[in-house]
Coordinates of C-alpha atoms in Angstrom, one line a residue:
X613 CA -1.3 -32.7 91.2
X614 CA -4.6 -34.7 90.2
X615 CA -3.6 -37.7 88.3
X616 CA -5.9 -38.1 85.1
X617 CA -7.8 -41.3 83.9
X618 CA -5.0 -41.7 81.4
X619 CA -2.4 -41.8 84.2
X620 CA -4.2 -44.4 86.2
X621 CA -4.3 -47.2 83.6
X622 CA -0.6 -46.4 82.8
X623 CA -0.2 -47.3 86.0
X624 CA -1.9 -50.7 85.9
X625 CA 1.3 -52.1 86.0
X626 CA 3.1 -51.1 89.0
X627 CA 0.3 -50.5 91.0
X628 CA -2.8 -51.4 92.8
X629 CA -6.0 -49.9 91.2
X630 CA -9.6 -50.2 93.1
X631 CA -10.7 -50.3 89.4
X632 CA -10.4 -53.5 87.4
X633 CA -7.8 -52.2 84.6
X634 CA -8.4 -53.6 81.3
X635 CA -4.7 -53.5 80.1
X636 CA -4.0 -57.2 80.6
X637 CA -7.0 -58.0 78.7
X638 CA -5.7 -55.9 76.1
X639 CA -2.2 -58.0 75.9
X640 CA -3.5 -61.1 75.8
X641 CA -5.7 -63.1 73.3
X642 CA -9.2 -61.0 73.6
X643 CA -11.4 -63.9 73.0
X644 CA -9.8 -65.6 76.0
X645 CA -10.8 -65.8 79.9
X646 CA -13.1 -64.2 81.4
X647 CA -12.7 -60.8 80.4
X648 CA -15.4 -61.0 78.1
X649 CA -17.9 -62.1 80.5
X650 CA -16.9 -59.7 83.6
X651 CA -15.8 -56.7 81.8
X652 CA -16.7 -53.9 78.9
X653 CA -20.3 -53.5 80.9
X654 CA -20.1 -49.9 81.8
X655 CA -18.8 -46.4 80.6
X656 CA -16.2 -46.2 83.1
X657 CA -15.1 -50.0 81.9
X658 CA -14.7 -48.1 78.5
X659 CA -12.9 -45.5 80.2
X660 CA -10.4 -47.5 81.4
X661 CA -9.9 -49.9 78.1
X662 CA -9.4 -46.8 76.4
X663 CA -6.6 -45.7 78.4
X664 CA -4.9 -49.0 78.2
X665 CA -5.1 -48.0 74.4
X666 CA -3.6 -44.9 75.0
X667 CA -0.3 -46.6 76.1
X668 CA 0.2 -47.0 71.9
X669 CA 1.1 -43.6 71.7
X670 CA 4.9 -42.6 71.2
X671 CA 6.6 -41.5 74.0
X672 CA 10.2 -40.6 75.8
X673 CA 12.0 -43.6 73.9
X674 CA 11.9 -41.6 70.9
X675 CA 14.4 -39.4 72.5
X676 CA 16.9 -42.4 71.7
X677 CA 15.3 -42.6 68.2
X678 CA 17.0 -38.8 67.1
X679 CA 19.7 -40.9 66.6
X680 CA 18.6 -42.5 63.4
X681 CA 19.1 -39.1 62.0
X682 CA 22.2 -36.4 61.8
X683 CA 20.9 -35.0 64.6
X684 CA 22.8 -37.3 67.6
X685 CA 24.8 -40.4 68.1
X686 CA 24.3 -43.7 69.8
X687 CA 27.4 -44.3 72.4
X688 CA 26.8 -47.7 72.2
X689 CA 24.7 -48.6 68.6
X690 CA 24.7 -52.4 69.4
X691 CA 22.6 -51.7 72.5
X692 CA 18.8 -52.1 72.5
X693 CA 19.0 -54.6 70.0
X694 CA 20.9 -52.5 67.1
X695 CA 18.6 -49.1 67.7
X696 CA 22.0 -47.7 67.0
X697 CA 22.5 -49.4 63.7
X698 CA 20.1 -47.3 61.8
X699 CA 22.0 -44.3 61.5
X700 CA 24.9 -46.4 60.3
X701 CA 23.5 -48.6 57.8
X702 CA 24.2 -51.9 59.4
X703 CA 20.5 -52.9 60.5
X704 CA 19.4 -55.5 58.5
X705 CA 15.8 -57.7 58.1
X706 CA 17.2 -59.8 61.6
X707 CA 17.9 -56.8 63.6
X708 CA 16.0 -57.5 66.3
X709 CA 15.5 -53.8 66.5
X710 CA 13.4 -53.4 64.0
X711 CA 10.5 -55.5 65.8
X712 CA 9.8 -52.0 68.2
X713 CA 8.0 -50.5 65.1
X714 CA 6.7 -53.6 63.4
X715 CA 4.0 -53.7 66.0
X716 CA 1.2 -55.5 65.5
X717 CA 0.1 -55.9 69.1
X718 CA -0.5 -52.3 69.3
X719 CA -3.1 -52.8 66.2
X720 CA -5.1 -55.4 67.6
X721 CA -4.8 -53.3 70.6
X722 CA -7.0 -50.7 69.1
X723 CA -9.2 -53.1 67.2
X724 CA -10.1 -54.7 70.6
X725 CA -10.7 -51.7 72.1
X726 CA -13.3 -50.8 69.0
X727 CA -14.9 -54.1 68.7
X728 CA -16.0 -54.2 72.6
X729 CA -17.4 -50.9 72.7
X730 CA -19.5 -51.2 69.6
X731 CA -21.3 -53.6 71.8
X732 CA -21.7 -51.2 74.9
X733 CA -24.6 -49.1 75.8
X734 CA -23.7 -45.8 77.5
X735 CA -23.9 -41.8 76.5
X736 CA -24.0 -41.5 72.6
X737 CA -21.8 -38.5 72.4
X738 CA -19.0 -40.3 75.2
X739 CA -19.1 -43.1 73.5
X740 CA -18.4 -41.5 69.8
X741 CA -15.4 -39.2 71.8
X742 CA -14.3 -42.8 72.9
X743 CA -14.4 -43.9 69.8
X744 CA -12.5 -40.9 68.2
X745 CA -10.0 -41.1 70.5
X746 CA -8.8 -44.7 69.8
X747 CA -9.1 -44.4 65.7
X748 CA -6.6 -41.3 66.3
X749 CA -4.3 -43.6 67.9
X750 CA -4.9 -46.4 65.9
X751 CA -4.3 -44.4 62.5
X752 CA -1.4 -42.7 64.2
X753 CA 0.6 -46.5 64.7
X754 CA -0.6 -47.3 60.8
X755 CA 1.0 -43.6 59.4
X756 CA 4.3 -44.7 61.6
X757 CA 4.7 -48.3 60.2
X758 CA 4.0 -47.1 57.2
X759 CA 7.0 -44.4 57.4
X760 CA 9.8 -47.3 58.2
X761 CA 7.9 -50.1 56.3
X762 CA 6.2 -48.8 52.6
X763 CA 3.8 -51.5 52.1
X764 CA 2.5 -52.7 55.5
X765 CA -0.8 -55.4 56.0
X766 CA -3.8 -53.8 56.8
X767 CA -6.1 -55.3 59.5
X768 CA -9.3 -53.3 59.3
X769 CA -12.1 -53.0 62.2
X770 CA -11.3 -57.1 63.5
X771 CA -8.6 -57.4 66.1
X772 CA -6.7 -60.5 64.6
X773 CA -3.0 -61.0 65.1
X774 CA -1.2 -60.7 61.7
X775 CA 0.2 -64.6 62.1
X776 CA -3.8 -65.7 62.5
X777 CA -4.8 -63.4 59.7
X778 CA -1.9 -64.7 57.4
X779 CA -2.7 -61.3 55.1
X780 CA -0.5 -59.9 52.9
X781 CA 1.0 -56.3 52.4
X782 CA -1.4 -53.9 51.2
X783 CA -0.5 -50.8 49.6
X784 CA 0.6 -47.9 51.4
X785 CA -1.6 -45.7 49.6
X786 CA -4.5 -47.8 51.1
X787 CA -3.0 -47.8 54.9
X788 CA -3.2 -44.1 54.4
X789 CA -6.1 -43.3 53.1
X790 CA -7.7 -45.5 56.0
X791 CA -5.7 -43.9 58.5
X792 CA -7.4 -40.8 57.3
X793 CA -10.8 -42.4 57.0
X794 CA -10.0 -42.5 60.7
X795 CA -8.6 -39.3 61.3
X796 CA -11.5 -37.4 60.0
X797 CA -13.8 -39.7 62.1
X798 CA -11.7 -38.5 64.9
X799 CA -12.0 -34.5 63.9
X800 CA -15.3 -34.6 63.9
X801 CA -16.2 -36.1 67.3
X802 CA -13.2 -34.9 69.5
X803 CA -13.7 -31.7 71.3
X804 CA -11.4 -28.9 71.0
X805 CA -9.7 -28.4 74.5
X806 CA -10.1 -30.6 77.5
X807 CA -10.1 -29.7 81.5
X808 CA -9.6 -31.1 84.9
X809 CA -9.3 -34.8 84.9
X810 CA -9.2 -35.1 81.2
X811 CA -6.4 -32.9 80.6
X812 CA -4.1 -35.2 78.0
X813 CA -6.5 -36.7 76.1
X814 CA -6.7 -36.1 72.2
X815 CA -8.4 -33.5 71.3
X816 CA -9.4 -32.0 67.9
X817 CA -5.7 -29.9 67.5
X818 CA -4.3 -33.3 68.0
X819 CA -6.2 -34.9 65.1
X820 CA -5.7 -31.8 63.0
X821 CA -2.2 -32.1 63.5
X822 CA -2.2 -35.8 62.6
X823 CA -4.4 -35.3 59.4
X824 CA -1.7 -32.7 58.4
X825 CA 1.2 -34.8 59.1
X826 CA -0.1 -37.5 57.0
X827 CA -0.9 -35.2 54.0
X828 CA 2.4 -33.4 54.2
X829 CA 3.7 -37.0 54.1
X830 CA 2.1 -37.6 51.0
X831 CA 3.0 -34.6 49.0
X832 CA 6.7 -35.0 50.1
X833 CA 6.9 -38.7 48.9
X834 CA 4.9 -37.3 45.4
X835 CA 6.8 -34.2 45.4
X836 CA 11.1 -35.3 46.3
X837 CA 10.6 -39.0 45.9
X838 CA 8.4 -39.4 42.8
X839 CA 9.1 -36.3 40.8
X840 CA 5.5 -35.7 40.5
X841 CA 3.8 -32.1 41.3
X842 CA 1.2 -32.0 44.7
X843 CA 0.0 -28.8 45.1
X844 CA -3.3 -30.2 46.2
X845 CA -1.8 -32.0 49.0
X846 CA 0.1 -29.3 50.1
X847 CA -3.2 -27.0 50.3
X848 CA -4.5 -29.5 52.4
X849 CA -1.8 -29.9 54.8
X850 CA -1.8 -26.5 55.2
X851 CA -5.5 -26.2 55.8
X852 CA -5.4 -29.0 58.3
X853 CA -2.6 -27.4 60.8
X854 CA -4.2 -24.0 59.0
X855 CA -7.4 -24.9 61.7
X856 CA -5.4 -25.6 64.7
X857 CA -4.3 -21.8 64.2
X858 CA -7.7 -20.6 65.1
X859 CA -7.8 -22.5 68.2
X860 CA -5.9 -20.8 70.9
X861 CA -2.5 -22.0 71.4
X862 CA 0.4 -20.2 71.5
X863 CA 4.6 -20.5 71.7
X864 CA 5.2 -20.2 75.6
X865 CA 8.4 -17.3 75.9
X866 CA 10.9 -19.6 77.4
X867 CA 11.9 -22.2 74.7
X868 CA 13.6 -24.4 77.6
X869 CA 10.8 -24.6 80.0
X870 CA 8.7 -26.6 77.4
X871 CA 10.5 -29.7 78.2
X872 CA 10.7 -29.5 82.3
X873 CA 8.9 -32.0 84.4
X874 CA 7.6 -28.6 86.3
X875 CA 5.4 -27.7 83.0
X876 CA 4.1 -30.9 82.5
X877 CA 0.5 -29.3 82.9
X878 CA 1.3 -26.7 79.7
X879 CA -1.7 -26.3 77.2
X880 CA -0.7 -23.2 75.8
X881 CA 2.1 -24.8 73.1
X882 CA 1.9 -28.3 73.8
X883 CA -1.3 -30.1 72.0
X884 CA -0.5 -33.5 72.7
X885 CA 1.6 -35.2 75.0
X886 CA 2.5 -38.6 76.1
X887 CA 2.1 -38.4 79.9
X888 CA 4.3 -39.1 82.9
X889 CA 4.1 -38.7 86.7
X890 CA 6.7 -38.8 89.2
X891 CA 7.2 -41.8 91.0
X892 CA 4.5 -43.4 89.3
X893 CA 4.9 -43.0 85.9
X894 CA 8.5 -42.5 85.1
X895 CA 11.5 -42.3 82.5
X896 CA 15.2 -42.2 82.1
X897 CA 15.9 -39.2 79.7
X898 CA 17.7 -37.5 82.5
X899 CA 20.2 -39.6 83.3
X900 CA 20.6 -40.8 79.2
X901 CA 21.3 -37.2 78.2
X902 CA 23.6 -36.2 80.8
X903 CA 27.5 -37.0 81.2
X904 CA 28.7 -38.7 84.0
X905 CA 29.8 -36.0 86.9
X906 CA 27.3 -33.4 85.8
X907 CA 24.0 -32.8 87.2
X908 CA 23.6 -33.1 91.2
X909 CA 23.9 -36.9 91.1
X910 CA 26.9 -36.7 88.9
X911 CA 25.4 -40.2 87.3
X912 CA 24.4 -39.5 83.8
X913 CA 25.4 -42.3 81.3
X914 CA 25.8 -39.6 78.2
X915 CA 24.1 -42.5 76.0
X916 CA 23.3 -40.5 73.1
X917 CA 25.1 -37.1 72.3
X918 CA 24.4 -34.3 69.4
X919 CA 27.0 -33.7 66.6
X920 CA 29.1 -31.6 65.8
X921 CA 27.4 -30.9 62.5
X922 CA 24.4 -30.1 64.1
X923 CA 25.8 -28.1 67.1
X924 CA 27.6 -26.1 64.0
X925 CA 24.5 -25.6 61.9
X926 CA 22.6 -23.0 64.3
X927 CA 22.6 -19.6 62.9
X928 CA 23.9 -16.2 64.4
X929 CA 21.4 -13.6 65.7
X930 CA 22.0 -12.0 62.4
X931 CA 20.3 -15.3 60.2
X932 CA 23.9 -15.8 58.6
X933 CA 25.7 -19.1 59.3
X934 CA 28.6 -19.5 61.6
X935 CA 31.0 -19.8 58.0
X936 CA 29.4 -16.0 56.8
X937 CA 28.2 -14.2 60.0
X938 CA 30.5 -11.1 61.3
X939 CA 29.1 -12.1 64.7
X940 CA 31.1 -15.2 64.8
X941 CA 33.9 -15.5 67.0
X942 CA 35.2 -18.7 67.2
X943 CA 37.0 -18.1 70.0
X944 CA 33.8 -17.8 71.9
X945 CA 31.6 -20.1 69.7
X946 CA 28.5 -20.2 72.0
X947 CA 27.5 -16.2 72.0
X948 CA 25.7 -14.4 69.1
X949 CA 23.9 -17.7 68.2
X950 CA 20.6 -19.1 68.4
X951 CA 19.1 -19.1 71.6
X952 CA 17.8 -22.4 71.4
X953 CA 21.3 -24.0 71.0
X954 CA 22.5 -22.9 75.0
X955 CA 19.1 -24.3 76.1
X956 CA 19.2 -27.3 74.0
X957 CA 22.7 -28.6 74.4
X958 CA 25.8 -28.7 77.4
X959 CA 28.6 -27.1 75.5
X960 CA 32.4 -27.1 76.0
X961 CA 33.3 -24.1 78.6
X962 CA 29.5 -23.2 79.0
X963 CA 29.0 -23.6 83.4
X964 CA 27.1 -27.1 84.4
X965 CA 25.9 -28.2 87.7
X966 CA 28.4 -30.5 89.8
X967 CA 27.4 -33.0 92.6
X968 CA 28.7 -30.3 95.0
X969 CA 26.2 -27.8 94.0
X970 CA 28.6 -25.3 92.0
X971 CA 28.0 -24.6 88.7
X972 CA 32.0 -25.0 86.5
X973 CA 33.3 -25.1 82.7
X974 CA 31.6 -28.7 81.1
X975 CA 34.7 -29.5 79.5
X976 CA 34.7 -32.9 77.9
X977 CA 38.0 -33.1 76.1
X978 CA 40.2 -35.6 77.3
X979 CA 43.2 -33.0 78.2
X980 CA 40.9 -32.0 81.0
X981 CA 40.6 -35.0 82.5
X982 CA 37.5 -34.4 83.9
X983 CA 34.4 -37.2 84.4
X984 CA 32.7 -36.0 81.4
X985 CA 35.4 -36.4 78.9
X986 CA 34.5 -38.2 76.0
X987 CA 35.6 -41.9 75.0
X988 CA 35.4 -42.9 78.5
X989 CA 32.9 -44.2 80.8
X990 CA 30.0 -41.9 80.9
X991 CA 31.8 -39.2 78.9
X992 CA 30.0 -40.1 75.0
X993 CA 31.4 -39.5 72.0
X994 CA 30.9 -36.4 70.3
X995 CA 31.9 -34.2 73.2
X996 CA 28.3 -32.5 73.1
X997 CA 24.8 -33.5 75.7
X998 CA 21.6 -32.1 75.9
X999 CA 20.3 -29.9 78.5
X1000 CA 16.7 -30.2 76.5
X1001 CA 14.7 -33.4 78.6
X1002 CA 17.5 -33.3 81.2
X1003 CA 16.8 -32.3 85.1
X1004 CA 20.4 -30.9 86.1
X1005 CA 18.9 -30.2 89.9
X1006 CA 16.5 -33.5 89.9
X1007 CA 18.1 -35.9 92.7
X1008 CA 16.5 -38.8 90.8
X1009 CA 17.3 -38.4 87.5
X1010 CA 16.9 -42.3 86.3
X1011 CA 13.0 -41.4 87.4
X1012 CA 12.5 -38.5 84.9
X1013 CA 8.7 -37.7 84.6
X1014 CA 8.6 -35.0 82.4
X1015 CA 5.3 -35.5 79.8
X1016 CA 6.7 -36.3 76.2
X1017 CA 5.7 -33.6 73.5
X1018 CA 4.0 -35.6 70.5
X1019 CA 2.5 -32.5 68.9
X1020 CA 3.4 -29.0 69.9
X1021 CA 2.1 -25.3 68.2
X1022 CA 5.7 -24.9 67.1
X1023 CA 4.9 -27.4 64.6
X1024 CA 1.4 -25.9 63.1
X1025 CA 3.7 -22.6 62.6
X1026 CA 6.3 -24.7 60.5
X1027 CA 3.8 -26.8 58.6
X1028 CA 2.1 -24.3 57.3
X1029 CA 4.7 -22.6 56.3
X1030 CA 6.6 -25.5 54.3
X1031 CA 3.0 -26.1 52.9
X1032 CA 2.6 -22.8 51.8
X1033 CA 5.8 -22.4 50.8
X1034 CA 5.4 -25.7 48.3
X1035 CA 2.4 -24.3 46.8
X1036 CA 1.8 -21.0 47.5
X1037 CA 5.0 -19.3 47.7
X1038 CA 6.1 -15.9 48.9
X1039 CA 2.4 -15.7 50.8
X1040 CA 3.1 -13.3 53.5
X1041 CA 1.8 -15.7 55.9
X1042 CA 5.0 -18.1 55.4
X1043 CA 7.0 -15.0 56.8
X1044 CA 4.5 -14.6 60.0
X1045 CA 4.6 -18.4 60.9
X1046 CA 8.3 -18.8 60.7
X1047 CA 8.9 -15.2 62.1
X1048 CA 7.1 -16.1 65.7
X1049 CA 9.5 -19.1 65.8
X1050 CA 13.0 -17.3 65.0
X1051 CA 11.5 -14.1 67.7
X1052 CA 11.4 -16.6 70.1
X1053 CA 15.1 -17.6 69.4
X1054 CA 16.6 -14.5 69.4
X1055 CA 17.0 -14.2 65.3
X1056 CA 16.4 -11.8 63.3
X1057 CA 13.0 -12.2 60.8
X1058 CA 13.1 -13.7 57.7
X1059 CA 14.3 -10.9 55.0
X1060 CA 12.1 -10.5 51.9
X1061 CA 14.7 -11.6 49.5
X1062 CA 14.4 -15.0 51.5
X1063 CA 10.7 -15.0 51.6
X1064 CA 10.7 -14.4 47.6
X1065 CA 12.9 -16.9 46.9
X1066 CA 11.2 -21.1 47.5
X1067 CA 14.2 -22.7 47.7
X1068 CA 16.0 -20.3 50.0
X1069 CA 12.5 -20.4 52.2
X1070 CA 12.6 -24.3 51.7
X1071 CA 16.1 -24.7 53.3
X1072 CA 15.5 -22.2 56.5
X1073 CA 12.0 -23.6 56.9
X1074 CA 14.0 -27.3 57.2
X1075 CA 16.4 -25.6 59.6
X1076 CA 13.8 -24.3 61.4
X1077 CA 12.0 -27.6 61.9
X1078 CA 15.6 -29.3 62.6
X1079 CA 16.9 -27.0 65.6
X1080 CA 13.0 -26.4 66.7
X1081 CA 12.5 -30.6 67.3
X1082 CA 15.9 -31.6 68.4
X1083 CA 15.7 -35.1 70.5
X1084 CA 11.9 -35.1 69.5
X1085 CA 12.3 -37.7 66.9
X1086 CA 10.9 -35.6 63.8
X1087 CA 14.2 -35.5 61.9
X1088 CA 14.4 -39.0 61.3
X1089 CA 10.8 -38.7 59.3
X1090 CA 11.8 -35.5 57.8
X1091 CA 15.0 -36.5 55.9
X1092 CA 13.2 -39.4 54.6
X1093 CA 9.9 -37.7 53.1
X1094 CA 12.7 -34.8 51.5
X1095 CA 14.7 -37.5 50.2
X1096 CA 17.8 -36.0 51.9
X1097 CA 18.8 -38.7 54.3
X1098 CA 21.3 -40.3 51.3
X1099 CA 23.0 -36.4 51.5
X1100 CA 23.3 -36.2 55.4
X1101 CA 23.3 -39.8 56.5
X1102 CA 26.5 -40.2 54.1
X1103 CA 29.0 -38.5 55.9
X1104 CA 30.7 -39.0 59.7
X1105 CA 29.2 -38.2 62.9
X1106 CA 32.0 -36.4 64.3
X1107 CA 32.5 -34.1 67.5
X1108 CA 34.7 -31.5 69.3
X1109 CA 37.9 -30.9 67.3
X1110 CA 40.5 -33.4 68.7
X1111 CA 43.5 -30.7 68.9
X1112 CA 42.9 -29.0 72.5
X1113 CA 45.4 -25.9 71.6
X1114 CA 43.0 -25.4 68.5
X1115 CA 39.6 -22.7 68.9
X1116 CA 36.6 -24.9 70.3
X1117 CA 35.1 -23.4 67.6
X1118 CA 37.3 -23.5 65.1
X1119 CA 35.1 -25.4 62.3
X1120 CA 38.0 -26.0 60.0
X1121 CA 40.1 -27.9 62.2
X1122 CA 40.4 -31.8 62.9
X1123 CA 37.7 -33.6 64.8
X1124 CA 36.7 -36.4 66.6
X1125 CA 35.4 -39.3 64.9
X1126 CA 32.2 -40.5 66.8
X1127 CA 30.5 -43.0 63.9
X1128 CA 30.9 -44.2 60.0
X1129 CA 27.8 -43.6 58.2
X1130 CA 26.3 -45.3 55.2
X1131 CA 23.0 -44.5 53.7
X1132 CA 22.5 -46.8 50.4
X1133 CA 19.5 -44.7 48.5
X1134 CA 18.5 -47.7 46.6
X1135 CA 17.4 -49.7 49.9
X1136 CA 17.6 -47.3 53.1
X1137 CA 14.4 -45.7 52.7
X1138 CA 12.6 -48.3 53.9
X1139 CA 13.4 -50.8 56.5
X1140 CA 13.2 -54.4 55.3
X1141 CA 10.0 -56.2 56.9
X1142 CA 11.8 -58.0 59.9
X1143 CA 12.5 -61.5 59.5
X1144 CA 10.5 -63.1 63.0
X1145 CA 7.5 -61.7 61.0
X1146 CA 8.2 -63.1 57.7
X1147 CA 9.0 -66.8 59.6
X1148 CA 5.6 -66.6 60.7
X1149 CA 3.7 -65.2 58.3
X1150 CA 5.0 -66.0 54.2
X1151 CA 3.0 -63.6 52.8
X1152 CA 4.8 -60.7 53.8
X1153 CA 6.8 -61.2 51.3
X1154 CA 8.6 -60.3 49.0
X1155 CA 10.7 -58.5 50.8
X1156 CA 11.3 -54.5 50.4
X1157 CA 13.4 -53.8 47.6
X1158 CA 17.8 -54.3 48.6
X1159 CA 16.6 -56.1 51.6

């Protein structure tokens, strides 16, 4: 496989390049050394500082960050400095945590990156896509601080640190309407597709995609948060993913595959990705996502595990719940469901690869006795892993290498449909786009009764997105914006039931207890501003409201 130009600067860092990488330039204080003098010369010195930038971009580690939401369960919250604490309520402005999205480095980052190549002389229309490219990731980090944080400083255009620049916290309103100011630079230069070497980059779906993010944003917080009606915003959300529509993607057939290291080289659903290459470039997702004794290793670590909430909330074939559906048998929990669910998740009885090859019942309850039983070393704590990111047959599964999906056609399909359906609803159009996605999972199209009814439409479209993104870190975002998180994030993370004589999928029966949950509405919607920030820089204060 050719490695693109953003693949070699990603891999500045564990190996030897022939080409002067500018990522350490970009880590360091800009105006020092003798970068400035020695570097930023030529186009393919803009080349490479670019892809230095594009190391800003989200990637695999927001598998771990599901578990914010009700979506999955840290084993071990205290780890990685209290990632796990979210979900629960107990982070706090000194949660070390907290510092992996209050990142000001990756800023500066971008600023750098724009400042130098103002000054360089090479192709006009190059240097504009260079351009475009780094203001899509640089409004892309501002729209995610701006999610956890509210009010956020704003460094515009000159790469200062925030502890140099001493600025306060501007209004969020004003962080996103330059993140759009940058967005729409960014649509306008970018080309749509990309081939050969370049295959990765942003392109002009991407920044669609972003545009409509943002603006869906917007006219959630307006709409669920502020009481206040935003049917222009919603029009143009939907008219931004509306364009990405026209532009040739599709939904692949085989929901699974979308996520395998094999398909890494998929333009046909996925529009943007982080990327990874094996043995070069690698990641962990394999081994976090699987229980220990599974997989032909037998070495997962079953750090994070679905719950049993979510595992219960995919429909039958029929589009009814498990609680109303006919096809329900919970004797044999797993059949008549959702497709996506087998392909998403190991489940109790359902056949798993072992170290020897053979494929036998996953069976995680303790009266088994087996490796993967829960509460135990490498056995989690729901009773429930992920098959989605995981390489059962991969012999090296702590050096996973499949890309990470940031934007994916699945998602046009279901923003345009909760846009329409927020402004426009009962257009047939909702029906089509959410349709595609439900074929493609085995269930049944959405009835007319549904489709004529908003908030019947509004609560499948939200299930849709939910079992659609699993361990894609959208959730999180999602029961922020609808103001739901004080609903779902208020209630125990539980898991299999704890009686092994009762039906695995028996919902009424006792459970597991994986995690307490708190969500305080008056202060979790926004994370406090972390406290090493606010020790350097007083003006961040005051502090967001509760914190």
């Amino acid at each position: 496989m050719k490695i693109n130009y953003i693949l070699k600067a990603a891999l500045a860092t564990s190996i030897a390049f022939t080409t002067l990488s500018c990522e350490s330039f970009l880590d360091r204080d800009p105006l020092s050394e003798a970068s400035e003098g020695t570097f930023w010369k030529t186009e393919n010195d803009a080349l490479v500082g670019l892809n230095a930038v594009y190391t800003v971009l989200p990637g695999e580690r927001d598998f771990w960050k599901d578990s914010h939401s009700d979506n999955s369960v840290m084993t071990n919250a205290w780890g990685e400095k209290g990632l796990g604490y979210i979900s629960m309520g107990n982070h706090n402005a000194a949660t070390e945590y907290l510092e992996e999205e209050w990142k000001y480095d990756d800023i500066r980052k971008c600023l750098y990156y724009l400042e130098r190549l103002t000054e360089m002389s090479f192709d006009e229309n190059k240097k504009n896509r260079f351009e475009a490219e780094a203001r899509f990731i640089l409004a892309m980090k501002y729209f995610r601080m701006v999610q956890h944080f509210g009010d956020i400083p704003l460094i515009k255009e000159k790469p200062l640190s925030l502890e140099e620049s001493a600025l306060p916290r501007s209004p969020k309103s004003a962080v996103l309407e330059y993140a759009l100011e940058n967005v729409e630079f960014a649509v306008g230069r970018l080309p749509d597709r990309y081939t050969g070497a370049d295959l990765g980059r942003v392109n002009k779906a991407a920044a669609y995609m972003l545009k409509a993010n943002i603006l869906l944003y917007k006219a959630s917080m307006s709409q669920f948060h502020e009481g206040q009606a935003a049917n222009d915003l919603w029009k143009e959300a939907y008219e931004a993913a509306a364009k990405v529509m026209g532009m040739g993607y599709d939904l692949v057939d085989d929901y699974a595959a979308v996520f395998k290291q094999e398909n890494n080289l998929n333009t046909t659903e996925v529009i943007l990705a982080r990327q990874y290459v094996e043995d070069k470039i690698t990641h962990m997702l394999p081994v976090l996502a699987s229980p220990s004794g599974t997989g032909i290793t037998g070495s997962g670590w079953a750090s994070f595990c679905p719950t049993r909430e979510l595992i219960d909330s995919y429909l039958c074939t029929d589009g009814e719940s498990i609680q109303n559906s006919a096809k329900y048998d919970p004797t044999k929990p797993w059949e008549n469901r959702d497709e996506r669910l087998k392909k998403t998740f190991m489940l109790p009885g359902e056949p798993v690869l072992r170290p020897n090859g053979t494929h036998t019942a996953y069976q995680p309850h303790p009266s088994y006795n087996m490796p993967e039983k829960i509460n135990s070393e490498g056995g989690g704590i729901t009773g429930y892993m992920y098959l989605k990111f995981n390489e059962p047959e991969y012999s090296k599964p702590s050096s996973g290498f499949a890309n990470w999906p940031i934007y994916r056609y699945a998602e046009t399909l279901l923003l345009v449909a909760e846009a329409l359906n927020e402004y426009k609803p009962g257009d047939p159009q909702i029906k089509e786009a959410v349709d595609k996605i439900r074929k493609r999972a085995g269930l049944v199209p959405v009835k007319a009764a549904e489709l004529a009814d908003q908030a019947v439409m509004r609560k499948l479209i939200r299930e849709e997105r939910r079992h659609e993104f699993v361990a894609e870190h959208k959730r999180y975002f999602d029961i922020l914006r609808w103001k739901i998180a004080e609903d779902v994030l208020s209630v125990p993370a539980e898991g299999i039931n704890s009686n092994p004589n009762d039906k695995v999928g028996d919902w009424s029966k006792p459970r597991y207890l994986a995690q307490e949950r708190i969500f305080d509405a008056a202060k979790h919607y926004k994370w406090p501003v972390p406290q090493s920030a606010i020790d350097k820089n007083k003006n961040l204060l005051p502090q967001n409201t509760g914190w």
